[in-house]
Amino acid sequence: MKKNSSPLIVHTDWSRAWGGQEIRTLTELREMNARGCRTGLIVPEDSELAHRGRQEGIPVYPVDFSSKFNPASWLALFRTIRRIRPTVLNTHSSEDSWMAGCAARLCRVPLVVRTRHVLAPISSALSYNAFPQVIFACSEAIRDQLVEQGVAARKVVVQSTGVDEQRFRFSERDRQDIRRRYHIGDQDILVGNVAFLRHYKGHSFIIKTAAAMPGNYKFMIVGGGRDQPMLEEQIRAAGVEDRFVITGHQEQPEVFFSAFDILFFSSYEAEGIAQSFIQGLLYGMPLLVCRTPSILEPLNHVHTYELIDYNDLDAACRGLHALSTRRGRDQRRIDRQRQAIAGKYGLRTMMETIVRTYGEHGVAVG
């Protein structure tokens, strides 16, 4: 396929932040580039996606999606879509899905797609039913919620964000390096969490749990965000600053998973299937998991875990004590778990689903 005749895959997003949603967008575009497609981003000029997209050579077309009632944004959007003529336009957040979804249909873009990342009630099914031909839901629970709220079931394709299983694998060298860097002893039990610091990630619950556990339990949150100063103050107030660290944002989270003994997934609302959760499952470590509908789905493939309710401190402590006795690495069991997780939630599986779905709607990707 000649480059100038290859499909042009364009993603839009209102978001200016950097998190799992934006990582998925950039990952899809990177993978489509590798398959010979042209790609582009229609995003705010000051967004992280704009910055990182340009770094990877992805064309960026700035549009301010801050309000559906901004005529200048609508004008810029129509001009951009008519000029670049995308084959596929994939929207992500509420504002850009209304605006870009509508503009794409009026400009007769061959395939309009929306990705729904979060498990939260929608305000209206109108934009879902009127604009996209395909809706990618990041979990079964998200699909079910959309359908219950009036979104046409025939449009919804379930595909969680794919994780690169080659990148996320246990390394004894990484384990030793990270534990040495943060002064974690061989006899310490390191309870870890990897996430952007947002309220629904439940990190305050981890801090409360740390304060109730014995001193040989150390805690680490790998991630950054605006909530970091608030969480660090909670750590000081709880008196656990000597055994609790927040690393700040890390571009290579894979090296930290190897250092953990137990993964504590504390999110309590709005999650699809978080990328960091799937990444953690590839390491085969014991899991302490707060019940949320989307997160229950991958646990069918997991051997060692304890389920608790968010903010149930007694259950969290009991769970950590129980999991601490089950930390041995059974490589055969871990290999089986990795194979099952990669088969359903791996990057290759995600791209195969997307390419197949495009093809079903007349867009061939080489």
Short mmCIF file of C-alpha atoms in Angstrom, two decimals:
data_model
loop_
_atom_site.label_atom_id
_atom_site.label_comp_id
_atom_site.label_asym_id
_atom_site.label_seq_id
_atom_site.Cartn_x
_atom_site.Cartn_y
_atom_site.Cartn_z
CA MET A 1 0.00 0.00 0.00
CA LYS A 2 1.40 3.39 -0.96
CA LYS A 3 1.86 5.74 1.95
CA ASN A 4 -0.22 8.54 0.39
CA SER A 5 -3.13 6.16 -0.22
CA SER A 6 -3.03 4.47 3.18
CA PRO A 7 -5.84 5.11 5.69
CA LEU A 8 -5.53 8.27 7.76
CA ILE A 9 -6.37 7.42 11.39
CA VAL A 10 -7.05 10.52 13.50
CA HIS A 11 -7.82 10.63 17.21
CA THR A 12 -9.37 13.55 19.08
CA ASP A 13 -9.35 14.33 22.79
CA TRP A 14 -10.39 17.22 25.01
CA SER A 15 -7.95 16.17 27.74
CA ARG A 16 -4.83 18.15 28.52
CA ALA A 17 -3.58 15.65 31.11
CA TRP A 18 -1.55 12.45 30.84
CA GLY A 19 -3.01 9.17 32.02
CA GLY A 20 -4.23 5.79 30.88
CA GLN A 21 -6.69 7.22 28.35
CA GLU A 22 -4.04 9.31 26.66
CA ILE A 23 -1.51 6.47 26.77
CA ARG A 24 -3.99 4.25 24.92
CA THR A 25 -4.54 6.91 22.26
CA LEU A 26 -0.84 7.33 21.60
CA THR A 27 -0.29 3.57 21.65
CA GLU A 28 -2.98 3.01 19.00
CA LEU A 29 -1.50 5.69 16.76
CA ARG A 30 1.99 4.26 17.18
CA GLU A 31 0.75 0.79 16.27
CA MET A 32 -1.20 2.10 13.26
CA ASN A 33 1.95 3.86 12.04
CA ALA A 34 3.77 0.55 12.27
CA ARG A 35 1.08 -1.01 10.06
CA GLY A 36 1.62 1.60 7.33
CA CYS A 37 -1.23 3.96 8.19
CA ARG A 38 -1.01 7.73 8.32
CA THR A 39 -2.00 9.16 11.68
CA GLY A 40 -2.90 12.44 13.35
CA LEU A 41 -4.16 14.08 16.53
CA ILE A 42 -6.80 16.80 16.92
CA VAL A 43 -6.20 17.99 20.48
CA PRO A 44 -5.64 21.21 22.46
CA GLU A 45 -2.34 22.92 21.70
CA ASP A 46 -1.22 22.79 25.33
CA SER A 47 -2.12 19.12 25.91
CA GLU A 48 0.28 16.34 26.79
CA LEU A 49 -0.94 14.43 23.74
CA ALA A 50 0.09 17.31 21.50
CA HIS A 51 3.54 17.45 23.09
CA ARG A 52 4.16 13.71 23.03
CA GLY A 53 2.59 13.22 19.62
CA ARG A 54 4.93 15.75 18.06
CA GLN A 55 7.88 14.04 19.74
CA GLU A 56 6.90 10.83 17.92
CA GLY A 57 6.39 12.56 14.59
CA ILE A 58 2.59 12.37 14.65
CA PRO A 59 0.96 15.42 13.01
CA VAL A 60 -0.96 17.54 15.52
CA TYR A 61 -3.89 19.77 14.55
CA PRO A 62 -4.70 22.08 17.48
CA VAL A 63 -8.36 22.61 18.39
CA ASP A 64 -9.69 23.97 21.69
CA PHE A 65 -12.42 21.59 22.86
CA SER A 66 -13.07 23.47 26.10
CA SER A 67 -16.67 24.31 25.18
CA LYS A 68 -19.29 23.10 22.71
CA PHE A 69 -20.47 26.73 22.57
CA ASN A 70 -17.24 28.18 21.17
CA PRO A 71 -17.81 29.10 17.48
CA ALA A 72 -14.08 29.47 16.84
CA SER A 73 -13.49 25.87 17.94
CA TRP A 74 -16.21 24.59 15.65
CA LEU A 75 -14.78 26.56 12.73
CA ALA A 76 -11.25 25.25 13.37
CA LEU A 77 -12.58 21.71 13.67
CA PHE A 78 -14.53 21.79 10.39
CA ARG A 79 -11.62 23.36 8.53
CA THR A 80 -9.21 20.75 9.86
CA ILE A 81 -11.39 17.74 9.05
CA ARG A 82 -12.16 19.02 5.55
CA ARG A 83 -8.49 19.70 4.88
CA ILE A 84 -6.95 16.45 6.17
CA ARG A 85 -9.87 14.15 5.18
CA PRO A 86 -9.44 11.35 7.76
CA THR A 87 -10.49 7.81 6.94
CA VAL A 88 -11.20 7.09 10.61
CA LEU A 89 -11.87 9.64 13.34
CA ASN A 90 -11.80 8.26 16.90
CA THR A 91 -13.09 10.47 19.75
CA HIS A 92 -12.46 9.93 23.46
CA SER A 93 -13.80 12.51 25.96
CA SER A 94 -17.25 14.06 26.22
CA GLU A 95 -16.60 17.48 24.65
CA ASP A 96 -14.56 16.26 21.70
CA SER A 97 -16.97 13.36 21.13
CA TRP A 98 -19.88 15.77 20.73
CA MET A 99 -17.97 18.23 18.58
CA ALA A 100 -15.65 16.06 16.50
CA GLY A 101 -18.20 13.25 16.23
CA CYS A 102 -20.80 15.64 14.83
CA ALA A 103 -18.33 17.41 12.53
CA ALA A 104 -16.98 14.11 11.23
CA ARG A 105 -20.42 12.87 10.26
CA LEU A 106 -21.29 16.15 8.56
CA CYS A 107 -17.96 16.01 6.70
CA ARG A 108 -18.69 12.41 5.71
CA VAL A 109 -15.70 10.80 7.37
CA PRO A 110 -16.01 7.11 6.36
CA LEU A 111 -15.72 5.70 9.91
CA VAL A 112 -16.40 7.53 13.17
CA VAL A 113 -15.39 5.71 16.37
CA ARG A 114 -15.77 6.56 20.03
CA THR A 115 -13.82 4.95 22.87
CA ARG A 116 -15.46 4.81 26.29
CA HIS A 117 -12.80 4.49 28.99
CA VAL A 118 -14.66 4.90 32.28
CA LEU A 119 -17.43 3.14 34.18
CA ALA A 120 -19.70 6.07 35.00
CA PRO A 121 -23.27 6.99 34.04
CA ILE A 122 -23.56 8.93 30.78
CA SER A 123 -25.66 12.10 30.63
CA SER A 124 -27.30 11.12 27.36
CA ALA A 125 -27.17 8.33 24.79
CA LEU A 126 -27.78 10.82 21.98
CA SER A 127 -24.19 11.44 20.95
CA TYR A 128 -23.37 7.73 21.18
CA ASN A 129 -26.24 6.73 18.91
CA ALA A 130 -26.07 9.67 16.49
CA PHE A 131 -22.37 10.03 15.67
CA PRO A 132 -20.12 6.93 15.90
CA GLN A 133 -20.62 3.77 13.90
CA VAL A 134 -18.44 1.92 16.44
CA ILE A 135 -17.98 2.35 20.18
CA PHE A 136 -15.01 0.64 21.82
CA ALA A 137 -15.83 -0.10 25.48
CA CYS A 138 -12.82 -0.77 27.69
CA SER A 139 -14.60 -3.47 29.70
CA GLU A 140 -17.67 -5.69 29.69
CA ALA A 141 -19.08 -3.66 32.59
CA ILE A 142 -18.76 -0.44 30.57
CA ARG A 143 -20.51 -2.09 27.62
CA ASP A 144 -23.35 -3.30 29.84
CA GLN A 145 -23.77 0.14 31.40
CA LEU A 146 -23.91 1.85 28.00
CA VAL A 147 -26.52 -0.57 26.72
CA GLU A 148 -28.61 -0.20 29.89
CA GLN A 149 -28.62 3.56 29.33
CA GLY A 150 -29.92 3.29 25.78
CA VAL A 151 -26.82 2.98 23.59
CA ALA A 152 -27.35 0.63 20.64
CA ALA A 153 -25.76 -2.71 21.55
CA ARG A 154 -24.85 -3.48 17.92
CA LYS A 155 -22.39 -0.58 17.95
CA VAL A 156 -20.44 -1.60 21.03
CA VAL A 157 -17.22 -3.62 20.77
CA VAL A 158 -15.49 -4.59 24.02
CA GLN A 159 -11.74 -4.14 23.92
CA SER A 160 -9.68 -3.20 26.93
CA THR A 161 -6.46 -1.27 26.49
CA GLY A 162 -3.76 -3.67 25.37
CA VAL A 163 -0.59 -4.09 27.43
CA ASP A 164 2.79 -4.93 25.93
CA GLU A 165 3.53 -8.26 27.56
CA GLN A 166 7.16 -8.19 26.39
CA ARG A 167 7.79 -4.96 28.25
CA PHE A 168 6.14 -6.00 31.53
CA ARG A 169 7.92 -9.05 32.90
CA PHE A 170 9.70 -9.89 36.14
CA SER A 171 13.38 -9.01 36.46
CA GLU A 172 15.47 -9.92 39.50
CA ARG A 173 17.91 -7.15 38.59
CA ASP A 174 15.11 -4.55 38.57
CA ARG A 175 13.84 -5.93 41.88
CA GLN A 176 17.18 -5.50 43.57
CA ASP A 177 17.88 -2.09 42.02
CA ILE A 178 14.55 -0.56 43.06
CA ARG A 179 14.58 -2.01 46.56
CA ARG A 180 18.14 -0.80 47.09
CA ARG A 181 17.28 2.68 45.76
CA TYR A 182 14.35 3.07 48.18
CA HIS A 183 15.97 1.25 51.13
CA ILE A 184 13.63 -1.74 51.13
CA GLY A 185 15.22 -4.65 52.99
CA ASP A 186 15.11 -8.29 51.98
CA GLN A 187 12.85 -9.06 54.97
CA ASP A 188 10.49 -6.16 54.26
CA ILE A 189 7.16 -6.84 52.55
CA LEU A 190 6.68 -4.19 49.88
CA VAL A 191 3.06 -3.39 49.03
CA GLY A 192 2.86 -1.45 45.76
CA ASN A 193 0.46 0.47 43.58
CA VAL A 194 1.06 2.02 40.14
CA ALA A 195 -1.34 4.77 39.08
CA PHE A 196 -1.78 8.42 38.27
CA LEU A 197 -2.74 10.23 41.46
CA ARG A 198 -6.46 10.90 41.18
CA HIS A 199 -9.12 10.72 43.88
CA TYR A 200 -10.89 7.63 42.54
CA LYS A 201 -7.65 5.66 42.62
CA GLY A 202 -8.21 5.26 46.37
CA HIS A 203 -4.69 6.05 47.56
CA SER A 204 -5.91 7.48 50.84
CA PHE A 205 -7.13 3.98 51.72
CA ILE A 206 -3.63 2.59 51.16
CA ILE A 207 -2.24 5.19 53.57
CA LYS A 208 -4.80 4.25 56.24
CA THR A 209 -3.94 0.59 55.74
CA ALA A 210 -0.21 1.28 56.06
CA ALA A 211 -0.78 2.94 59.43
CA ALA A 212 -2.55 -0.18 60.69
CA MET A 213 0.10 -2.68 59.54
CA PRO A 214 3.31 -3.79 61.31
CA GLY A 215 6.57 -2.01 60.61
CA ASN A 216 7.97 -4.67 58.25
CA TYR A 217 5.27 -3.75 55.70
CA LYS A 218 6.54 -0.99 53.42
CA PHE A 219 4.34 0.84 50.91
CA MET A 220 5.04 2.43 47.55
CA ILE A 221 2.84 4.34 45.12
CA VAL A 222 4.44 4.76 41.70
CA GLY A 223 2.86 7.77 40.03
CA GLY A 224 2.44 11.50 40.02
CA GLY A 225 -0.29 14.09 39.79
CA ARG A 226 -1.88 17.07 41.46
CA ASP A 227 -2.93 14.99 44.48
CA GLN A 228 0.66 14.18 45.47
CA PRO A 229 1.14 16.99 48.04
CA MET A 230 -2.19 16.12 49.69
CA LEU A 231 -1.29 12.42 49.87
CA GLU A 232 2.17 13.19 51.27
CA GLU A 233 0.53 15.26 54.01
CA GLN A 234 -1.75 12.31 54.81
CA ILE A 235 1.33 10.08 55.04
CA ARG A 236 2.94 12.46 57.53
CA ALA A 237 -0.26 12.75 59.55
CA ALA A 238 -0.52 8.95 59.70
CA GLY A 239 3.05 8.71 60.98
CA VAL A 240 4.24 6.32 58.26
CA GLU A 241 6.62 8.57 56.31
CA ASP A 242 9.52 6.24 57.24
CA ARG A 243 7.92 3.31 55.37
CA PHE A 244 5.80 4.91 52.66
CA VAL A 245 7.07 6.49 49.44
CA ILE A 246 5.40 8.17 46.51
CA THR A 247 7.88 8.08 43.66
CA GLY A 248 6.28 10.70 41.42
CA HIS A 249 5.66 10.05 37.73
CA GLN A 250 7.82 7.33 36.20
CA GLU A 251 8.23 6.70 32.47
CA GLN A 252 9.34 3.10 33.13
CA PRO A 253 6.82 1.65 35.60
CA GLU A 254 7.76 -1.87 34.54
CA VAL A 255 10.90 -1.85 36.68
CA PHE A 256 8.91 -1.09 39.83
CA PHE A 257 6.50 -4.02 39.57
CA SER A 258 9.39 -6.43 39.98
CA ALA A 259 10.21 -4.86 43.36
CA PHE A 260 6.72 -5.40 44.80
CA ASP A 261 5.72 -8.36 46.95
CA ILE A 262 1.99 -7.56 46.88
CA LEU A 263 0.01 -5.34 44.54
CA PHE A 264 -2.73 -3.28 46.24
CA PHE A 265 -5.28 -2.09 43.67
CA SER A 266 -7.36 0.46 45.55
CA SER A 267 -9.49 2.15 42.88
CA TYR A 268 -13.13 2.38 43.86
CA GLU A 269 -15.05 4.01 40.99
CA ALA A 270 -14.98 5.13 37.36
CA GLU A 271 -12.37 2.61 36.26
CA GLY A 272 -12.47 0.59 33.11
CA ILE A 273 -9.81 -2.08 33.23
CA ALA A 274 -6.82 -0.04 34.32
CA GLN A 275 -3.64 -0.61 32.33
CA SER A 276 -1.54 -0.71 35.50
CA PHE A 277 -3.73 -3.49 36.88
CA ILE A 278 -3.22 -5.66 33.80
CA GLN A 279 0.49 -4.83 33.85
CA GLY A 280 0.67 -6.05 37.43
CA LEU A 281 -1.09 -9.30 36.57
CA LEU A 282 1.74 -10.14 34.17
CA TYR A 283 4.12 -10.42 37.14
CA GLY A 284 2.11 -13.08 38.95
CA MET A 285 2.35 -11.47 42.38
CA PRO A 286 -0.42 -11.68 45.03
CA LEU A 287 -3.15 -9.04 44.70
CA LEU A 288 -5.28 -7.13 47.18
CA VAL A 289 -8.15 -5.73 45.12
CA CYS A 290 -11.06 -3.42 45.88
CA ARG A 291 -14.25 -4.61 44.25
CA THR A 292 -15.22 -2.69 41.11
CA PRO A 293 -17.17 -4.31 38.26
CA SER A 294 -14.58 -3.91 35.51
CA ILE A 295 -11.69 -5.11 37.66
CA LEU A 296 -13.48 -8.35 38.55
CA GLU A 297 -13.30 -9.46 34.90
CA PRO A 298 -9.54 -10.20 34.67
CA LEU A 299 -9.52 -11.99 38.03
CA ASN A 300 -10.91 -15.07 36.26
CA HIS A 301 -7.34 -15.60 35.07
CA VAL A 302 -5.59 -14.88 38.41
CA HIS A 303 -4.51 -17.43 41.02
CA THR A 304 -3.64 -15.46 44.16
CA TYR A 305 -5.79 -12.56 45.29
CA GLU A 306 -8.02 -11.22 48.05
CA LEU A 307 -11.12 -9.14 47.33
CA ILE A 308 -12.16 -6.39 49.74
CA ASP A 309 -14.52 -3.44 49.83
CA TYR A 310 -13.05 0.03 49.60
CA ASN A 311 -12.31 1.56 53.01
CA ASP A 312 -12.79 -1.75 54.87
CA LEU A 313 -9.63 -1.38 56.92
CA ASP A 314 -9.96 -4.65 58.84
CA ALA A 315 -10.41 -6.60 55.61
CA ALA A 316 -7.41 -4.88 54.04
CA CYS A 317 -5.17 -5.78 56.97
CA ARG A 318 -6.39 -9.37 57.03
CA GLY A 319 -5.88 -9.59 53.28
CA LEU A 320 -2.31 -8.35 53.42
CA HIS A 321 -1.43 -10.73 56.25
CA ALA A 322 -2.93 -13.64 54.30
CA LEU A 323 -1.21 -12.70 51.02
CA SER A 324 2.16 -12.25 52.73
CA THR A 325 2.23 -16.02 53.32
CA ARG A 326 1.64 -16.73 49.60
CA ARG A 327 4.48 -14.79 48.01
CA GLY A 328 6.49 -17.67 46.58
CA ARG A 329 7.08 -17.50 42.83
CA ASP A 330 5.68 -20.62 41.16
CA GLN A 331 7.02 -20.07 37.63
CA ARG A 332 4.68 -22.56 35.95
CA ARG A 333 1.65 -20.90 37.51
CA ILE A 334 2.97 -17.44 36.63
CA ASP A 335 3.60 -18.50 33.02
CA ARG A 336 0.03 -19.79 32.72
CA GLN A 337 -1.33 -16.56 34.15
CA ARG A 338 0.82 -14.45 31.82
CA GLN A 339 -0.33 -16.44 28.81
CA ALA A 340 -4.00 -16.06 29.74
CA ILE A 341 -3.70 -12.32 30.48
CA ALA A 342 -1.68 -11.59 27.33
CA GLY A 343 -4.15 -13.57 25.24
CA LYS A 344 -7.09 -11.47 26.36
CA TYR A 345 -5.56 -8.14 27.38
CA GLY A 346 -2.33 -7.95 25.38
CA LEU A 347 -1.38 -5.28 22.88
CA ARG A 348 -1.51 -7.69 19.96
CA THR A 349 -5.05 -8.73 20.85
CA MET A 350 -6.20 -5.09 21.09
CA MET A 351 -4.77 -4.22 17.69
CA GLU A 352 -6.21 -7.34 16.06
CA THR A 353 -9.66 -6.36 17.36
CA ILE A 354 -9.33 -2.78 16.15
CA VAL A 355 -8.02 -3.76 12.71
CA ARG A 356 -10.76 -6.38 12.32
CA THR A 357 -13.44 -3.89 13.36
CA TYR A 358 -12.13 -1.30 10.91
CA GLY A 359 -12.23 -3.92 8.16
CA GLU A 360 -15.84 -4.79 8.97
CA HIS A 361 -16.65 -1.14 8.28
CA GLY A 362 -14.75 -0.90 5.02
CA VAL A 363 -11.37 0.41 6.24
CA ALA A 364 -8.52 -1.93 5.34
CA VAL A 365 -5.36 -1.74 7.41
CA GLY A 366 -2.31 -3.51 6.03
#
